[in-house]
PDB file of C-alpha atoms in Angstrom:
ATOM      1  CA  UNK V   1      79.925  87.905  90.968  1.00 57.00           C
ATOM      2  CA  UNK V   2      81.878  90.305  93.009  1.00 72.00           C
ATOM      3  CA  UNK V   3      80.399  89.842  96.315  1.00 85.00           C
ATOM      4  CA  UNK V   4      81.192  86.328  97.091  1.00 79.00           C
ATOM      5  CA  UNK V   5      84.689  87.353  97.571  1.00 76.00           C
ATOM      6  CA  UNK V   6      83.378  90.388  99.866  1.00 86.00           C
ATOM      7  CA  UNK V   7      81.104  88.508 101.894  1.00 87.00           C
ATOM      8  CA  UNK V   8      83.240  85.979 103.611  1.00 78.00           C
ATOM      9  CA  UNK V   9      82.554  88.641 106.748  1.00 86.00           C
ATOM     10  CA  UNK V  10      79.042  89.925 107.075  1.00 92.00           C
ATOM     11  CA  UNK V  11      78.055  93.117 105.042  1.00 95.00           C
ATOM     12  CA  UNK V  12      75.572  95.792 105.448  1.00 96.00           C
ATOM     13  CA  UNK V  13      73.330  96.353 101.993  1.00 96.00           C
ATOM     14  CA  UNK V  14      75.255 100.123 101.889  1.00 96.00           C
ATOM     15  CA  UNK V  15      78.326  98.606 102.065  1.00 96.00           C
ATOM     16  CA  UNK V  16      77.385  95.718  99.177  1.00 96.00           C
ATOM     17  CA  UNK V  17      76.069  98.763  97.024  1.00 96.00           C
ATOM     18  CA  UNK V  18      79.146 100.769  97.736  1.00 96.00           C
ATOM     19  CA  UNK V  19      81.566  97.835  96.510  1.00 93.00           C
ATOM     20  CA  UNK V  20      79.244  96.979  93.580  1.00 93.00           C
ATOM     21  CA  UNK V  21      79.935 101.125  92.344  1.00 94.00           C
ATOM     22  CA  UNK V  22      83.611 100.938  92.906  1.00 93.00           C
ATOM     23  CA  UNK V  23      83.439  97.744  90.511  1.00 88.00           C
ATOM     24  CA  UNK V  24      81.600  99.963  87.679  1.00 91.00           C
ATOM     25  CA  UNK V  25      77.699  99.138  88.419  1.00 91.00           C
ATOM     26  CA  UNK V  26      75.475 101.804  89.384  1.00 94.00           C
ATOM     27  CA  UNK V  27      73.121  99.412  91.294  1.00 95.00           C
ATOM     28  CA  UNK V  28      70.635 101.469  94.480  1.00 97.00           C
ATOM     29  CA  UNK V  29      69.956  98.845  97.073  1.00 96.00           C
ATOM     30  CA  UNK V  30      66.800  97.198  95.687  1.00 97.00           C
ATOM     31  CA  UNK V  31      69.081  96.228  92.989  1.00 96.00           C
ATOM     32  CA  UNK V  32      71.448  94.907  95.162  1.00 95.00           C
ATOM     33  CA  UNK V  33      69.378  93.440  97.305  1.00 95.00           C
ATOM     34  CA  UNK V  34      67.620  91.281  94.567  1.00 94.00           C
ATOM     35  CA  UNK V  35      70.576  90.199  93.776  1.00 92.00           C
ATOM     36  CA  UNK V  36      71.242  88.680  96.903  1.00 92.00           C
ATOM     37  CA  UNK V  37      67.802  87.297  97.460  1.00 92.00           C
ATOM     38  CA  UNK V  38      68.466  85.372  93.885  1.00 90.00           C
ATOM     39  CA  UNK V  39      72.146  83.948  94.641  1.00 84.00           C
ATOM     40  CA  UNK V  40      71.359  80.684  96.361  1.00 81.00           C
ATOM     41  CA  UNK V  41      75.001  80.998  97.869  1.00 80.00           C
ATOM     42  CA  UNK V  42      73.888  84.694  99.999  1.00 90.00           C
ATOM     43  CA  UNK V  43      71.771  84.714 102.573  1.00 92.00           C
ATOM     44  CA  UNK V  44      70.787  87.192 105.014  1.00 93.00           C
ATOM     45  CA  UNK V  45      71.191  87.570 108.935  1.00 91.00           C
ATOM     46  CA  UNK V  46      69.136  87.879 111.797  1.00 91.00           C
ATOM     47  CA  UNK V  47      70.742  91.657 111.844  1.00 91.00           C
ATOM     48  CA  UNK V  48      69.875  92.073 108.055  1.00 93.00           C
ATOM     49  CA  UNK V  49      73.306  91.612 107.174  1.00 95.00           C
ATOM     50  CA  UNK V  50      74.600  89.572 104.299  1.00 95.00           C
ATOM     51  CA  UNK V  51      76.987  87.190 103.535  1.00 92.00           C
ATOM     52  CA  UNK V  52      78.018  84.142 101.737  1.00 84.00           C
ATOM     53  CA  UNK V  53      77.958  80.297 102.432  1.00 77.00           C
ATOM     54  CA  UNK V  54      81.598  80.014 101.490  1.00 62.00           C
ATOM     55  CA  UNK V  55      82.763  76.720 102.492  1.00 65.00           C
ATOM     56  CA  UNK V  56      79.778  75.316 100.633  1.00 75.00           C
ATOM     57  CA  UNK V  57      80.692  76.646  97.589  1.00 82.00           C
ATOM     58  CA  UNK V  58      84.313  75.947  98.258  1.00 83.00           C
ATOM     59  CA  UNK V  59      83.493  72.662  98.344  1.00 83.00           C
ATOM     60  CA  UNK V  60      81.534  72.341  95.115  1.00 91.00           C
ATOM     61  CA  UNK V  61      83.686  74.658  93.161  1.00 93.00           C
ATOM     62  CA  UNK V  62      86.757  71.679  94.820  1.00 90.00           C
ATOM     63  CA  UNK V  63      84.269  68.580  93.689  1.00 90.00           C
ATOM     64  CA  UNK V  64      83.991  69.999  90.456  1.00 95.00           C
ATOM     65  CA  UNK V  65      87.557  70.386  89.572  1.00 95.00           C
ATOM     66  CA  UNK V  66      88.224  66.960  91.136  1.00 92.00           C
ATOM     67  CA  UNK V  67      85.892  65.532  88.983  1.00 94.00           C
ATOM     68  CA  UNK V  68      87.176  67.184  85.726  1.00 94.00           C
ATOM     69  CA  UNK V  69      90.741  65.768  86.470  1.00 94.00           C
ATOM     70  CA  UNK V  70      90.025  62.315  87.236  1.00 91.00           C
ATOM     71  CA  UNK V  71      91.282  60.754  84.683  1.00 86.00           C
ATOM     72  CA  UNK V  72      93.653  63.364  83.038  1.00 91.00           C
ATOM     73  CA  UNK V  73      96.405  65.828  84.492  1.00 92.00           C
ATOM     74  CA  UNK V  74      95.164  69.186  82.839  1.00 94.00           C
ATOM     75  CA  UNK V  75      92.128  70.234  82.545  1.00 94.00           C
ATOM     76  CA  UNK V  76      89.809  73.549  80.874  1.00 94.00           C
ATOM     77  CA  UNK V  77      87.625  75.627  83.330  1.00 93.00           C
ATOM     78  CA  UNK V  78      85.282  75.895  80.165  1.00 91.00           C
ATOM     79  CA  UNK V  79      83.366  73.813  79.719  1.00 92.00           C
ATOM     80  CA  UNK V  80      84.440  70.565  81.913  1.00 93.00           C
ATOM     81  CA  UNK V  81      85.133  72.225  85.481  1.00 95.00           C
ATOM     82  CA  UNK V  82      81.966  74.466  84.678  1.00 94.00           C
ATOM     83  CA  UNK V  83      79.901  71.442  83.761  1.00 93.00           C
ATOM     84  CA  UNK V  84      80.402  69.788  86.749  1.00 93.00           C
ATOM     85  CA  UNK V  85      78.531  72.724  88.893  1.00 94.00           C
ATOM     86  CA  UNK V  86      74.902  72.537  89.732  1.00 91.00           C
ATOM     87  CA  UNK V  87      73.277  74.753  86.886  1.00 90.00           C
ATOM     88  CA  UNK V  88      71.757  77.667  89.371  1.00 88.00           C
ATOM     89  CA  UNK V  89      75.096  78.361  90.706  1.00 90.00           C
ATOM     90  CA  UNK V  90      77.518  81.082  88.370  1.00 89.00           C
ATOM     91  CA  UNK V  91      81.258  80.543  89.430  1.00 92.00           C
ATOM     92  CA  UNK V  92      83.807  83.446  87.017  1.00 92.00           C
ATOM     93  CA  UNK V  93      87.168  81.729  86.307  1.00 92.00           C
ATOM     94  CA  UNK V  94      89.122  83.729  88.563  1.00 92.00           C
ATOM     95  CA  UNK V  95      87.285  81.856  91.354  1.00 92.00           C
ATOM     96  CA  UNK V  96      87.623  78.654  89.979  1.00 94.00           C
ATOM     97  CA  UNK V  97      91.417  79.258  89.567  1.00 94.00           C
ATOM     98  CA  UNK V  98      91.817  80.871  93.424  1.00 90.00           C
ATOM     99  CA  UNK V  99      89.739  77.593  94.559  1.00 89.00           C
ATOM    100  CA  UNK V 100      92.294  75.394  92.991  1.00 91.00           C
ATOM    101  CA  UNK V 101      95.288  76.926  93.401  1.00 89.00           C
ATOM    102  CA  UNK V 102      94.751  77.316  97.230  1.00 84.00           C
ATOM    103  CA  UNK V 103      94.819  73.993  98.112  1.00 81.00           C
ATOM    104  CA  UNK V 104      98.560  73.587  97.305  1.00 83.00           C
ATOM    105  CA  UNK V 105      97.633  70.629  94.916  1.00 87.00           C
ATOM    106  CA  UNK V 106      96.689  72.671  91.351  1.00 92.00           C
ATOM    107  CA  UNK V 107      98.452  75.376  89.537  1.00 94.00           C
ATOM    108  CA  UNK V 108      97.147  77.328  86.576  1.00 94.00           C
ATOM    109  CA  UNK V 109      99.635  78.301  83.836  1.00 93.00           C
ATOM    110  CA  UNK V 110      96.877  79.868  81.698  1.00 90.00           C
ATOM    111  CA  UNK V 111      93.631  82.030  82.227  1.00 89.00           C
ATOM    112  CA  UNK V 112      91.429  78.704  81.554  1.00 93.00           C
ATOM    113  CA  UNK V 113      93.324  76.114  82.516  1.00 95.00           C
ATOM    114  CA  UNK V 114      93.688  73.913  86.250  1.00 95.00           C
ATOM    115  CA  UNK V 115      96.088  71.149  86.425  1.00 95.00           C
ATOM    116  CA  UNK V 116      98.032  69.132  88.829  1.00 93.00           C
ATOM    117  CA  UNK V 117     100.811  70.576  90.031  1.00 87.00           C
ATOM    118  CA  UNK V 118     104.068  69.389  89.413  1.00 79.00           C
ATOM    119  CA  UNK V 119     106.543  68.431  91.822  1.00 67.00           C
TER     120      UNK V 119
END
């Protein structure tokens, strides 16, 4: 969802509600804030702020994507990198992609597709 990538720094609910409208959903903060009680990945402060458990996830979304390439140099996000996640955590493509491609080792020539990069 859109707030992982916004809540690497710590976000008020009004700001989380403000970003969710700018990306087309007319959520009010109960909606919002449900939806951050129910992501296992966002969790809330001591100063009722939220943000994300990003390395975490980094980390899974990483082990997944190792795993799918073990034994082959390209690979589809759907299904075998998706399979590999735990089944209560949602990950879009684009994430999957930025995860991969960030560690210097993965390139993605098409929208659902990881492989190793070539030297």
């Amino acid at each position: 969802m859109i707030f992982h990538e916004y809540l690497t720094t710590r976000k008020t609910i009004e700001q989380l509600v403000n970003i969710a409208k700018e990306h087309g959903f007319n959520w009010n903060e109960d909606q919002v804030k449900l939806y951050c009680l129910l992501d296992p990945f966002i969790y809330e402060t001591e100063l009722g702020q939220w943000a994300v458990k990003v390395d975490d996830r980094r980390q899974t979304i990483l082990g997944a994507i190792e795993k799918a390439l073990e034994k082959r140099p390209m690979t589809k996000i759907d299904p075998n990198i998706i399979e590999q996640l735990p089944n209560d955590m949602i990950v879009p493509h684009h994430e999957v992609i930025e995860v991969a491609v960030s560690t210097g080792r993965y390139e993605s020539p098409r929208e659902n597709i990881i492989r190793v990069k070539r030297k």
